[in-house]
Amino acid sequence: MMLKDKKKINELVINAKNGDSMAFATLMNNYKDGLYFFIIKMVGDRVAAEDILMETFYKAFTNLSLYSFDYAFSTWLYTIAKNNTIDYIRNCKKNVLHNCKKDFINDDASSFLNDIAEDKKHEPDNIVIRQEEKEAVRDYVSMLKPHYRILVEKFYFEDKKYEEIAEELNLPLGTVKGKLHRARKMINKFIGQNNI
């Protein structure tokens, strides 16, 4: 049963600050479920959520001396969890964009964008990661000029063939292929400018 008595919680915090590991263990047990669900809502991955939760408790324990009773202990704990989760998401996005950079250099039909355009190829556990990848790529696609952007969206996100795009937009087939090639190079340049 979760402790809600502020006085009792503060007592446990004081004891934990004085080196009582049992007091800290009680605090961990009190908040672990709520923190876990808070984290998993943000990352959508059980293993990552468990790792972030453990990191949160580790940081809380090693920084207990910095905790001020001006704020609720739960607020302090959830702030640590939120910051850890944001760091995790940033690192994931950075890795995703680093992979984008490598794949955009390679002008291959089976490239990164082709993969993310077809979520059906991926296992359910990878769907969240692939969605992050799509969002990361879309950020850069949105920076393209409209005549490039529409081609990239149709080819990679709507999964249309070169011929279909050429017919739909009334463009020569060679123009479609050439512009898609240049669009990949531009996106690679955007990624490089951000030192990803």
mmCIF file of C-alpha atoms in Angstrom:
data_model
loop_
_atom_site.group_PDB
_atom_site.id
_atom_site.type_symbol
_atom_site.label_atom_id
_atom_site.label_comp_id
_atom_site.label_asym_id
_atom_site.label_seq_id
_atom_site.Cartn_x
_atom_site.Cartn_y
_atom_site.Cartn_z
ATOM 1 C CA MET A 1 0.000 0.000 0.000
ATOM 2 C CA MET A 2 1.350 3.385 -1.006
ATOM 3 C CA LEU A 3 2.392 5.786 1.734
ATOM 4 C CA LYS A 4 0.763 9.203 1.383
ATOM 5 C CA ASP A 5 1.448 10.607 4.841
ATOM 6 C CA LYS A 6 3.835 13.509 4.238
ATOM 7 C CA LYS A 7 5.216 13.340 7.774
ATOM 8 C CA LYS A 8 6.019 9.620 7.465
ATOM 9 C CA ILE A 9 7.612 10.146 4.047
ATOM 10 C CA ASN A 10 9.745 13.001 5.390
ATOM 11 C CA GLU A 11 10.834 10.766 8.275
ATOM 12 C CA LEU A 12 11.945 8.107 5.820
ATOM 13 C CA VAL A 13 13.809 10.719 3.761
ATOM 14 C CA ILE A 14 15.615 12.007 6.865
ATOM 15 C CA ASN A 15 16.587 8.453 7.825
ATOM 16 C CA ALA A 16 17.712 7.726 4.269
ATOM 17 C CA LYS A 17 19.793 10.920 4.277
ATOM 18 C CA ASN A 18 21.450 9.615 7.437
ATOM 19 C CA GLY A 19 22.447 6.419 5.668
ATOM 20 C CA ASP A 20 19.505 4.157 6.507
ATOM 21 C CA SER A 21 19.299 1.929 3.421
ATOM 22 C CA MET A 22 16.084 0.287 4.640
ATOM 23 C CA ALA A 23 14.388 3.683 4.743
ATOM 24 C CA PHE A 24 15.440 4.328 1.149
ATOM 25 C CA ALA A 25 14.268 0.840 0.128
ATOM 26 C CA THR A 26 10.858 1.668 1.624
ATOM 27 C CA LEU A 27 10.769 4.891 -0.398
ATOM 28 C CA MET A 28 11.700 2.964 -3.553
ATOM 29 C CA ASN A 29 8.899 0.464 -2.985
ATOM 30 C CA ASN A 30 6.496 3.302 -2.345
ATOM 31 C CA TYR A 31 7.156 5.088 -5.629
ATOM 32 C CA LYS A 32 8.424 2.421 -8.050
ATOM 33 C CA ASP A 33 5.069 1.503 -9.646
ATOM 34 C CA GLY A 34 3.965 5.087 -10.233
ATOM 35 C CA LEU A 35 7.371 6.071 -11.576
ATOM 36 C CA TYR A 36 7.502 3.032 -13.847
ATOM 37 C CA PHE A 37 4.148 3.861 -15.461
ATOM 38 C CA PHE A 38 5.152 7.521 -15.736
ATOM 39 C CA ILE A 39 8.350 6.534 -17.583
ATOM 40 C CA ILE A 40 6.841 3.855 -19.810
ATOM 41 C CA LYS A 41 4.223 6.331 -21.071
ATOM 42 C CA MET A 42 7.103 8.430 -22.373
ATOM 43 C CA VAL A 43 9.329 5.708 -23.837
ATOM 44 C CA GLY A 44 6.901 2.893 -24.662
ATOM 45 C CA ASP A 45 9.512 0.235 -23.923
ATOM 46 C CA ARG A 46 9.480 -2.017 -20.844
ATOM 47 C CA VAL A 47 13.209 -2.739 -20.697
ATOM 48 C CA ALA A 48 14.139 0.919 -21.212
ATOM 49 C CA ALA A 49 11.595 1.982 -18.563
ATOM 50 C CA GLU A 50 13.103 -0.437 -16.031
ATOM 51 C CA ASP A 51 16.614 0.846 -16.764
ATOM 52 C CA ILE A 52 15.505 4.467 -16.436
ATOM 53 C CA LEU A 53 13.694 3.640 -13.185
ATOM 54 C CA MET A 54 16.855 2.094 -11.698
ATOM 55 C CA GLU A 55 18.912 5.064 -12.870
ATOM 56 C CA THR A 56 16.360 7.391 -11.252
ATOM 57 C CA PHE A 57 16.645 5.649 -7.890
ATOM 58 C CA TYR A 58 20.441 5.567 -8.152
ATOM 59 C CA LYS A 59 20.580 9.319 -8.838
ATOM 60 C CA ALA A 60 18.075 10.023 -6.076
ATOM 61 C CA PHE A 61 20.078 7.962 -3.564
ATOM 62 C CA THR A 62 23.434 9.505 -4.478
ATOM 63 C CA ASN A 63 21.981 13.039 -4.438
ATOM 64 C CA LEU A 64 19.785 12.822 -1.349
ATOM 65 C CA SER A 65 21.871 15.511 0.332
ATOM 66 C CA LEU A 66 20.628 17.949 -2.336
ATOM 67 C CA TYR A 67 16.954 17.280 -1.642
ATOM 68 C CA SER A 68 15.132 20.200 -0.010
ATOM 69 C CA PHE A 69 12.019 19.722 2.101
ATOM 70 C CA ASP A 70 10.611 22.860 0.458
ATOM 71 C CA TYR A 71 9.254 20.474 -2.190
ATOM 72 C CA ALA A 72 7.430 17.178 -1.933
ATOM 73 C CA PHE A 73 9.791 14.210 -2.184
ATOM 74 C CA SER A 74 7.600 12.760 -4.942
ATOM 75 C CA THR A 75 8.000 15.965 -7.007
ATOM 76 C CA TRP A 76 11.779 15.744 -6.679
ATOM 77 C CA LEU A 77 11.768 12.049 -7.606
ATOM 78 C CA TYR A 78 9.495 12.529 -10.626
ATOM 79 C CA THR A 79 11.665 15.417 -11.832
ATOM 80 C CA ILE A 80 14.710 13.126 -11.789
ATOM 81 C CA ALA A 81 12.711 10.455 -13.648
ATOM 82 C CA LYS A 82 11.516 12.977 -16.232
ATOM 83 C CA ASN A 83 15.039 14.294 -16.834
ATOM 84 C CA ASN A 84 16.459 10.769 -17.154
ATOM 85 C CA THR A 85 13.709 9.866 -19.609
ATOM 86 C CA ILE A 86 14.281 12.988 -21.699
ATOM 87 C CA ASP A 87 18.018 12.195 -21.795
ATOM 88 C CA TYR A 88 17.207 8.663 -22.951
ATOM 89 C CA ILE A 89 14.871 9.913 -25.705
ATOM 90 C CA ARG A 90 17.443 12.480 -26.864
ATOM 91 C CA ASN A 91 20.126 9.804 -27.058
ATOM 92 C CA CYS A 92 17.764 7.540 -29.010
ATOM 93 C CA LYS A 93 16.936 10.332 -31.424
ATOM 94 C CA LYS A 94 20.615 11.183 -31.805
ATOM 95 C CA ASN A 95 21.384 7.541 -32.625
ATOM 96 C CA VAL A 96 18.456 7.426 -35.050
ATOM 97 C CA LEU A 97 19.688 10.527 -36.849
ATOM 98 C CA HIS A 98 23.254 9.205 -36.871
ATOM 99 C CA ASN A 99 21.908 6.123 -38.659
ATOM 100 C CA CYS A 100 19.975 8.394 -41.027
ATOM 101 C CA LYS A 101 23.199 10.124 -41.928
ATOM 102 C CA LYS A 102 24.936 6.851 -42.736
ATOM 103 C CA ASP A 103 22.002 5.601 -44.792
ATOM 104 C CA PHE A 104 21.476 8.800 -46.738
ATOM 105 C CA ILE A 105 25.105 8.652 -47.855
ATOM 106 C CA ASN A 106 24.309 5.282 -49.413
ATOM 107 C CA ASP A 107 21.958 5.848 -52.359
ATOM 108 C CA ASP A 108 20.602 2.291 -52.271
ATOM 109 C CA ALA A 109 17.060 1.139 -53.083
ATOM 110 C CA SER A 110 16.988 -0.817 -49.817
ATOM 111 C CA SER A 111 18.048 2.222 -47.784
ATOM 112 C CA PHE A 112 16.840 3.436 -44.430
ATOM 113 C CA LEU A 113 13.858 5.357 -45.792
ATOM 114 C CA ASN A 114 12.623 2.335 -47.698
ATOM 115 C CA ASP A 115 12.758 0.317 -44.467
ATOM 116 C CA ILE A 116 10.863 2.802 -42.361
ATOM 117 C CA ALA A 117 8.220 3.228 -45.037
ATOM 118 C CA GLU A 118 7.182 -0.391 -44.436
ATOM 119 C CA ASP A 119 6.473 -0.955 -40.743
ATOM 120 C CA LYS A 120 4.925 -4.292 -41.655
ATOM 121 C CA LYS A 121 8.460 -5.663 -42.034
ATOM 122 C CA HIS A 122 9.230 -5.052 -38.378
ATOM 123 C CA GLU A 123 8.414 -6.970 -35.228
ATOM 124 C CA PRO A 124 5.830 -5.365 -32.874
ATOM 125 C CA ASP A 125 8.534 -4.605 -30.269
ATOM 126 C CA ASN A 126 10.303 -2.407 -32.827
ATOM 127 C CA ILE A 127 7.253 -0.343 -33.808
ATOM 128 C CA VAL A 128 7.949 2.426 -31.236
ATOM 129 C CA ILE A 129 11.549 2.752 -32.399
ATOM 130 C CA ARG A 130 10.532 2.793 -36.060
ATOM 131 C CA GLN A 131 7.939 5.485 -35.277
ATOM 132 C CA GLU A 132 10.688 7.594 -33.669
ATOM 133 C CA GLU A 133 12.767 7.067 -36.795
ATOM 134 C CA LYS A 134 9.889 8.221 -39.007
ATOM 135 C CA GLU A 135 9.424 11.338 -36.890
ATOM 136 C CA ALA A 136 13.156 12.082 -36.946
ATOM 137 C CA VAL A 137 13.258 11.776 -40.733
ATOM 138 C CA ARG A 138 10.054 13.820 -41.162
ATOM 139 C CA ASP A 139 11.711 16.690 -39.250
ATOM 140 C CA TYR A 140 14.348 16.872 -41.962
ATOM 141 C CA VAL A 141 11.964 16.198 -44.852
ATOM 142 C CA SER A 142 9.909 19.211 -43.726
ATOM 143 C CA MET A 143 13.000 21.395 -44.285
ATOM 144 C CA LEU A 144 13.091 20.560 -48.007
ATOM 145 C CA LYS A 145 11.646 22.862 -50.670
ATOM 146 C CA PRO A 146 8.067 21.824 -51.555
ATOM 147 C CA HIS A 147 8.949 20.301 -54.952
ATOM 148 C CA TYR A 148 11.468 17.974 -53.252
ATOM 149 C CA ARG A 149 9.357 17.338 -50.163
ATOM 150 C CA ILE A 150 6.332 16.077 -52.110
ATOM 151 C CA LEU A 151 8.496 13.538 -53.965
ATOM 152 C CA VAL A 152 10.125 12.230 -50.773
ATOM 153 C CA GLU A 153 6.770 11.928 -49.010
ATOM 154 C CA LYS A 154 5.176 10.062 -51.906
ATOM 155 C CA PHE A 155 8.103 7.704 -52.488
ATOM 156 C CA TYR A 156 9.101 6.896 -48.911
ATOM 157 C CA PHE A 157 6.023 7.523 -46.772
ATOM 158 C CA GLU A 158 3.249 6.700 -49.248
ATOM 159 C CA ASP A 159 5.312 3.860 -50.750
ATOM 160 C CA LYS A 160 4.652 4.904 -54.352
ATOM 161 C CA LYS A 161 6.785 3.767 -57.286
ATOM 162 C CA TYR A 162 8.800 6.192 -59.433
ATOM 163 C CA GLU A 163 6.403 5.636 -62.328
ATOM 164 C CA GLU A 164 3.315 6.339 -60.183
ATOM 165 C CA ILE A 165 4.792 9.599 -58.909
ATOM 166 C CA ALA A 166 5.835 10.672 -62.401
ATOM 167 C CA GLU A 167 2.327 10.048 -63.711
ATOM 168 C CA GLU A 168 0.584 11.659 -60.738
ATOM 169 C CA LEU A 169 2.727 14.819 -60.836
ATOM 170 C CA ASN A 170 3.041 14.883 -64.638
ATOM 171 C CA LEU A 171 6.850 14.787 -64.463
ATOM 172 C CA PRO A 172 9.391 12.876 -66.568
ATOM 173 C CA LEU A 173 10.580 9.680 -64.859
ATOM 174 C CA GLY A 174 14.208 10.853 -64.954
ATOM 175 C CA THR A 175 13.252 14.085 -63.171
ATOM 176 C CA VAL A 176 11.574 12.157 -60.346
ATOM 177 C CA LYS A 177 14.619 9.909 -59.859
ATOM 178 C CA GLY A 178 17.067 12.813 -60.065
ATOM 179 C CA LYS A 179 15.149 14.973 -57.601
ATOM 180 C CA LEU A 180 14.819 12.115 -55.107
ATOM 181 C CA HIS A 181 18.575 11.571 -55.328
ATOM 182 C CA ARG A 182 19.210 15.283 -54.670
ATOM 183 C CA ALA A 183 16.665 15.293 -51.823
ATOM 184 C CA ARG A 184 18.577 12.490 -50.074
ATOM 185 C CA LYS A 185 21.781 14.497 -50.396
ATOM 186 C CA MET A 186 20.092 17.593 -48.957
ATOM 187 C CA ILE A 187 18.714 15.685 -45.979
ATOM 188 C CA ASN A 188 22.173 14.249 -45.363
ATOM 189 C CA LYS A 189 23.521 17.813 -45.404
ATOM 190 C CA PHE A 190 20.881 18.962 -42.869
ATOM 191 C CA ILE A 191 21.866 16.101 -40.557
ATOM 192 C CA GLY A 192 25.561 16.911 -40.949
ATOM 193 C CA GLN A 193 24.970 20.575 -40.083
ATOM 194 C CA ASN A 194 23.496 19.446 -36.761
ATOM 195 C CA ASN A 195 26.635 17.407 -36.020
ATOM 196 C CA ILE A 196 24.627 14.227 -35.636
#
